[in-house]
XYZ file of N, CA and C in Angstrom:
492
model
N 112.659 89.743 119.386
C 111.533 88.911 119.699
C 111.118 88.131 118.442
N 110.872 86.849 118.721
C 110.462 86.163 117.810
C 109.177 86.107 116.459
N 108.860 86.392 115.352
C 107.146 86.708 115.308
C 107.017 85.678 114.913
N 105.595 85.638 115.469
C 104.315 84.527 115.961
C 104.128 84.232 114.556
N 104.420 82.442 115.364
C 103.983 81.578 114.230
C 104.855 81.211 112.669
N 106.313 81.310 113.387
C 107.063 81.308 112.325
C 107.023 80.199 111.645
N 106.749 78.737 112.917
C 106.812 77.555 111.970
C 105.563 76.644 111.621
N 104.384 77.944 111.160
C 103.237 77.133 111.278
C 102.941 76.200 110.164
N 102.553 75.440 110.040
C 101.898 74.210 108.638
C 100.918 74.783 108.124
N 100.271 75.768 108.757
C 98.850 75.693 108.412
C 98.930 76.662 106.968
N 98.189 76.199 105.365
C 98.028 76.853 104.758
C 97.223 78.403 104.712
N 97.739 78.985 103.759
C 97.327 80.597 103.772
C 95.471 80.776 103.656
N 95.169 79.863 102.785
C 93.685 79.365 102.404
C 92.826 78.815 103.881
N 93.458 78.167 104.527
C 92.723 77.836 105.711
C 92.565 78.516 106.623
N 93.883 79.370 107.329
C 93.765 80.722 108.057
C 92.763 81.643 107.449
N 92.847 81.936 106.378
C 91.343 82.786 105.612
C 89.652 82.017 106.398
N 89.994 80.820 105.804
C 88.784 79.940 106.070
C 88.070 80.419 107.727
N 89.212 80.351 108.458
C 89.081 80.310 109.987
C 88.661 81.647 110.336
N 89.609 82.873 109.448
C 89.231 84.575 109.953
C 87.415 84.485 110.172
N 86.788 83.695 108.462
C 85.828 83.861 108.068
C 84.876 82.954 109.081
N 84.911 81.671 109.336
C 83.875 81.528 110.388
C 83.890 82.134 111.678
N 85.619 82.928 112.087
C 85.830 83.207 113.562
C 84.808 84.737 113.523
N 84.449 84.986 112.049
C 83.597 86.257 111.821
C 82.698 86.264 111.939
N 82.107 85.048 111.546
C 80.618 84.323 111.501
C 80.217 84.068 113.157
N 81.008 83.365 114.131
C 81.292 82.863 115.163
C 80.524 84.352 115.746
N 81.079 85.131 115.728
C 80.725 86.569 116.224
C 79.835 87.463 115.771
N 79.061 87.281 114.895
C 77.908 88.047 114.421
C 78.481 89.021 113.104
N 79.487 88.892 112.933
C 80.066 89.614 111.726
C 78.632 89.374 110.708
N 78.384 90.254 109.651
C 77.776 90.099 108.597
C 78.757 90.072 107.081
N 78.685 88.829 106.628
C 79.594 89.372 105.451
C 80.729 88.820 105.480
N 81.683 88.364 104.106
C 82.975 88.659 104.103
C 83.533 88.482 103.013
N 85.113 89.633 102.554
C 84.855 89.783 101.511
C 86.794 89.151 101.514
N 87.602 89.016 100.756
C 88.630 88.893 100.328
C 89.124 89.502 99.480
N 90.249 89.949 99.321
C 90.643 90.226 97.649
C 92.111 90.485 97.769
N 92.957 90.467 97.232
C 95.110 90.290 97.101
C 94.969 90.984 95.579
N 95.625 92.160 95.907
C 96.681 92.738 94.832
C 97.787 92.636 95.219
N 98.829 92.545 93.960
C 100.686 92.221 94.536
C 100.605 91.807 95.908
N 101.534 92.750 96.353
C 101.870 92.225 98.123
C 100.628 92.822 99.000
N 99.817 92.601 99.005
C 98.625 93.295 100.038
C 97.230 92.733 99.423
N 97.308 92.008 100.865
C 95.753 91.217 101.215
C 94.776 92.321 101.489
N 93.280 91.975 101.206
C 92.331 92.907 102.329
C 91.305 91.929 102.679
N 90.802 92.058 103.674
C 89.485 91.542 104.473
C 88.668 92.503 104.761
N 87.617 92.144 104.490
C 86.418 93.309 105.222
C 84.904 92.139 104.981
N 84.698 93.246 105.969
C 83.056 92.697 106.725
C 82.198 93.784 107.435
N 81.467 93.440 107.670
C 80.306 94.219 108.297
C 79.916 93.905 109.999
N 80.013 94.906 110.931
C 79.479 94.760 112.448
C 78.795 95.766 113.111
N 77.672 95.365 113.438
C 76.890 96.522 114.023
C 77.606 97.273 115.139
N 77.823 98.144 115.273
C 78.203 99.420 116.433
C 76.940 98.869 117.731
N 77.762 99.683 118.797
C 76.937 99.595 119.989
C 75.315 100.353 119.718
N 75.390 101.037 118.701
C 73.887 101.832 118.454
C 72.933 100.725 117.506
N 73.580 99.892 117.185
C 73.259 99.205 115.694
C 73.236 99.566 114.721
N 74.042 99.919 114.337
C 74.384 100.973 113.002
C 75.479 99.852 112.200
N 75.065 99.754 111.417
C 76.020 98.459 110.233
C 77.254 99.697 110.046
N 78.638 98.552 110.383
C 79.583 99.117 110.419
C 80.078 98.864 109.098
N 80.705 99.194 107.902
C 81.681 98.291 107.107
C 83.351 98.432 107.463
N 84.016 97.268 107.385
C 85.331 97.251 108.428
C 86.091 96.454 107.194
N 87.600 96.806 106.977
C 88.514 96.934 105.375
C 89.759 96.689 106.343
N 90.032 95.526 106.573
C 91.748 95.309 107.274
C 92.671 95.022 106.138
N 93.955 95.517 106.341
C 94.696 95.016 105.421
C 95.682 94.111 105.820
N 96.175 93.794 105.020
C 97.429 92.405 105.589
C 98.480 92.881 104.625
N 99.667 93.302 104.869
C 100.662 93.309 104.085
C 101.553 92.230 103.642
N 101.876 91.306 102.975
C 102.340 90.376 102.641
C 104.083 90.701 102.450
N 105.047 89.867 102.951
C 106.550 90.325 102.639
C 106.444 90.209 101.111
N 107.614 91.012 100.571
C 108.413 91.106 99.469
C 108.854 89.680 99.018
N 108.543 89.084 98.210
C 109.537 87.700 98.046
C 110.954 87.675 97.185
N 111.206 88.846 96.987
C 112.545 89.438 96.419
C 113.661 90.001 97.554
N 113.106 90.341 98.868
C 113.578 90.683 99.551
C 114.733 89.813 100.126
N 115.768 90.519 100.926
C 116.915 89.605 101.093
C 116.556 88.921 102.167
N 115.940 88.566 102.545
C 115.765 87.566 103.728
C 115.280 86.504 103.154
N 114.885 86.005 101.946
C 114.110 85.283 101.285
C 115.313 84.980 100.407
N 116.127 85.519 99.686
C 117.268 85.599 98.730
C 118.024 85.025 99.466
N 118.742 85.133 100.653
C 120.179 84.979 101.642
C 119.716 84.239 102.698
N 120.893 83.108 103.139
C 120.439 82.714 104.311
C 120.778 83.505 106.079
N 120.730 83.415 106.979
C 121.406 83.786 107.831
C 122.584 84.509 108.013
N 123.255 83.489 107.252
C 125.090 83.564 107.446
C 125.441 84.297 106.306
N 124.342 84.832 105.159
C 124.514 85.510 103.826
C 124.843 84.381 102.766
N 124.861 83.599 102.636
C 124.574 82.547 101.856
C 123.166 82.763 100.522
N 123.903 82.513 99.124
C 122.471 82.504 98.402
C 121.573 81.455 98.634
N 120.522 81.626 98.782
C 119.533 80.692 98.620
C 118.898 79.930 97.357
N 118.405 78.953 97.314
C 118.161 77.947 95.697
C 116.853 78.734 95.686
N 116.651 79.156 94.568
C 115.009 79.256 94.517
C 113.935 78.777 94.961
N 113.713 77.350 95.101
C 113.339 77.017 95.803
C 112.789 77.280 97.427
N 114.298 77.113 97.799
C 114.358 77.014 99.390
C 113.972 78.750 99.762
N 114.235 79.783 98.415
C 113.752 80.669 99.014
C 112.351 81.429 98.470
N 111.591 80.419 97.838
C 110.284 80.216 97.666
C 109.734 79.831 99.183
N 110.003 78.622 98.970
C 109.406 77.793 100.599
C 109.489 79.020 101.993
N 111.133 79.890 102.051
C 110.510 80.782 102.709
C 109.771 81.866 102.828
N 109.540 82.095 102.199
C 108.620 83.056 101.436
C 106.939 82.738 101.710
N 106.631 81.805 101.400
C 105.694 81.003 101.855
C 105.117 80.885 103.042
N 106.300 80.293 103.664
C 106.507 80.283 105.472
C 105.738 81.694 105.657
N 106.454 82.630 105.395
C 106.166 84.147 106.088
C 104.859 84.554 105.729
N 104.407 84.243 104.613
C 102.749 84.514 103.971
C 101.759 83.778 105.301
N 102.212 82.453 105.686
C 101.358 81.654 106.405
C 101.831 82.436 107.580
N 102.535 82.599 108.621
C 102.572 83.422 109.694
C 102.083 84.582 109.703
N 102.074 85.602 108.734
C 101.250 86.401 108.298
C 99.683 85.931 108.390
N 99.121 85.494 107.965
C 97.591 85.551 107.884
C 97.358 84.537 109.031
N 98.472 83.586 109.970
C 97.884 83.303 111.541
C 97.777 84.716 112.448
N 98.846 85.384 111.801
C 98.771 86.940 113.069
C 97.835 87.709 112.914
N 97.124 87.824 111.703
C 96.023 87.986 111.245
C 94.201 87.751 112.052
N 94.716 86.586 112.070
C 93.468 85.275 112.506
C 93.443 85.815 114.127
N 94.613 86.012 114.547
C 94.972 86.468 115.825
C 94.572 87.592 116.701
N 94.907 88.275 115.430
C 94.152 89.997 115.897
C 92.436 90.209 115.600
N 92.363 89.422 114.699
C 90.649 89.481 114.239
C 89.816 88.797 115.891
N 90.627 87.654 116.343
C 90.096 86.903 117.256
C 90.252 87.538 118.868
N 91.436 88.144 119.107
C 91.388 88.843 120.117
C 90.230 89.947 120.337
N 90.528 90.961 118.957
C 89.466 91.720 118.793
C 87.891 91.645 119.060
N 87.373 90.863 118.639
C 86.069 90.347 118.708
C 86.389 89.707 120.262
N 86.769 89.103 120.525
C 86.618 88.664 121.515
C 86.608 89.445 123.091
N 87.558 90.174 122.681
C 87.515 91.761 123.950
C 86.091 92.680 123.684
N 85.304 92.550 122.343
C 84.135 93.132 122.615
C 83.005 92.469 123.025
N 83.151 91.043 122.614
C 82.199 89.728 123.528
C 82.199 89.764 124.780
N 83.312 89.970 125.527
C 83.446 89.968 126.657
C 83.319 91.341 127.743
N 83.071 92.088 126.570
C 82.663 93.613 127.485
C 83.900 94.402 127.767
N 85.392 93.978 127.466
C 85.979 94.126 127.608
C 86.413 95.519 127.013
N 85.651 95.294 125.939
C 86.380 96.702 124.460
C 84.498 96.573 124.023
N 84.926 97.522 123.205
C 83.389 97.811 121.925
C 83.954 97.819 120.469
N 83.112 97.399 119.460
C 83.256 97.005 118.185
C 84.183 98.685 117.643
N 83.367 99.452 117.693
C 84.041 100.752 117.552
C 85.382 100.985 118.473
N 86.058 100.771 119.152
C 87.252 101.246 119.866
C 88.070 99.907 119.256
N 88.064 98.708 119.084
C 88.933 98.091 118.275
C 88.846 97.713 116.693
N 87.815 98.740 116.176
C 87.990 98.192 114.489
C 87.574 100.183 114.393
N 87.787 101.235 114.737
C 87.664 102.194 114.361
C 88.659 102.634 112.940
N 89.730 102.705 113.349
C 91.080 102.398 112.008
C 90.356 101.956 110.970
N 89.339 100.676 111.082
C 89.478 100.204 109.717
C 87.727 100.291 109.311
N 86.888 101.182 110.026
C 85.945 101.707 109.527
C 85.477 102.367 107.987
N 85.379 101.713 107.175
C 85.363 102.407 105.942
C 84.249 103.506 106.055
N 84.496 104.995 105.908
C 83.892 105.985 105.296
C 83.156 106.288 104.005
N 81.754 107.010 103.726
C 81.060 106.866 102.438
C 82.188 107.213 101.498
N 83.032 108.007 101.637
C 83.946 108.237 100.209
C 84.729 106.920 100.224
N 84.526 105.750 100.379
C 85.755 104.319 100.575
C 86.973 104.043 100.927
N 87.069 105.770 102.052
C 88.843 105.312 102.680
C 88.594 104.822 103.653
N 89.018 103.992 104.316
C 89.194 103.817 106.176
C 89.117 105.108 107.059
N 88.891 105.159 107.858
C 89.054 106.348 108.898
C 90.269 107.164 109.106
N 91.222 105.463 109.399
C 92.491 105.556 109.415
C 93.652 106.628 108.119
N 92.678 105.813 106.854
C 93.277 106.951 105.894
C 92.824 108.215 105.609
N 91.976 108.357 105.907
C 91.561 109.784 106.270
C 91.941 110.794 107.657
N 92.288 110.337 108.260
C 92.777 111.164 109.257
C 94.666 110.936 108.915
N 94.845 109.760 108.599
C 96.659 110.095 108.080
C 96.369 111.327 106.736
N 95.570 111.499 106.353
C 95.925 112.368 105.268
C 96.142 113.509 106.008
N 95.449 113.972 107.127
C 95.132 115.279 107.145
C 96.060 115.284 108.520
N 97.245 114.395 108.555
C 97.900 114.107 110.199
C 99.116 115.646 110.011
N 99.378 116.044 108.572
C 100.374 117.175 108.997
C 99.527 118.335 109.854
N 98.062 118.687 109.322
C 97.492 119.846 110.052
C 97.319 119.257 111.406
N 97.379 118.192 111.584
C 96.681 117.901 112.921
C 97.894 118.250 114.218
N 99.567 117.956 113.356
C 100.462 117.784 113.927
C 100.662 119.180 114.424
N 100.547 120.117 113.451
C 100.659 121.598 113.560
C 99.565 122.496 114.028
N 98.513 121.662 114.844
C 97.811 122.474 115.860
C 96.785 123.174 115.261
N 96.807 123.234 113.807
C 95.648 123.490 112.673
C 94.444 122.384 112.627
N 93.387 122.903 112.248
C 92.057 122.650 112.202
C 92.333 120.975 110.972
N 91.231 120.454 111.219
C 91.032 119.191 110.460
C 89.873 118.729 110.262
N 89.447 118.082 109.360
C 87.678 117.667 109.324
C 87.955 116.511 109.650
N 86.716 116.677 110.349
C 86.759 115.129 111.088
C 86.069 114.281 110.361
N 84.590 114.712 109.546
C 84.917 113.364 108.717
C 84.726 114.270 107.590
N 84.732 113.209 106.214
C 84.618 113.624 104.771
C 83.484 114.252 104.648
N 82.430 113.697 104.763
C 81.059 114.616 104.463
C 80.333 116.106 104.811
N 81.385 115.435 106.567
C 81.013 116.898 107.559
C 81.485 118.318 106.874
N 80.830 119.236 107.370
C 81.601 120.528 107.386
C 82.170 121.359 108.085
N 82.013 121.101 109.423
C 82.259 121.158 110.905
C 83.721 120.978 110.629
N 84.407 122.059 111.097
C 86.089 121.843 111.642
C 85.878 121.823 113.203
N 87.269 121.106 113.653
C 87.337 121.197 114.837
C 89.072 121.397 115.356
N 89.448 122.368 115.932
C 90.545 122.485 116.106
C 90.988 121.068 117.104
N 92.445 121.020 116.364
C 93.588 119.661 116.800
C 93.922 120.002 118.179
N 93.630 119.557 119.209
C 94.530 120.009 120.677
C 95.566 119.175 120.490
N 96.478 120.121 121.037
C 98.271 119.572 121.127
C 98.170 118.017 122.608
């Protein structure tokens, strides 16, 4: 299958631009940016169905630009630096439209009653200790796998056994 948006024009800076009013558009509070090496993050703020200020940390993984798909053409052919700059590029900008994509569906299935702010941005709920939810429950995914107890959140003290 093809991924979305392979041959888009649109710069990496403007898809940002767009996440950020499509955030605004929706009552988002906030928004933040920041790129180390290969990995973007976005985060913002959305009240929960209780009104409880959410803070929400997505990440965007950016390709490798060393990688051989960027190095080689198709047929295994080297590529000019250049030409495998430019693709490289390409893939950054399809990247942050699929981005723009999921932020917009998202919000939009909870506008519409469809979903709630919590059932499509839970994953990326940041917790008072500053992991995501998401990384906090992958930490603790071997006990969970093995039918052993897990805290459900960081602060709590409450275990709750894993059902299989």
């Amino acid at each position: 299958m093809p991924r979305y948006a392979t041959s888009t024009e649109v710069p990496v800076e403007r898809s940002r631009a767009e996440i950020e009013r499509v955030l605004d558009k929706y009552g988002a509070r906030g928004f933040a940016y920041a790129k180390e090496g290969a990995r973007c993050m976005i985060g913002f703020r959305v009240l929960d169905t209780d009104g409880r200020v959410l803070g929400v940390r997505m990440y965007l993984p950016l390709p490798d630009p060393d990688d051989k798909i960027f190095r080689e053409t198709s047929t295994g052919r080297p590529r000019s630096a250049e030409s495998s700059r430019s693709a490289w590029e390409q893939a950054c900008r399809s990247a942050w439209r699929a981005l723009l994509l999921v932020v917009k569906a998202k919000l939009e299935a909870v506008d519409s009653g469809i979903s709630t702010i919590e059932r499509e941005f839970l994953a990326d709920v940041i917790l008072p200790d500053g992991r995501t939810i998401l990384e906090h429950i992958a930490d603790q995914r071997p006990a969970l796998e093995a039918g052993g107890s897990i805290r459900l959140l960081p602060s709590g003290d409450g275990r709750r056994k894993a059902s299989p």
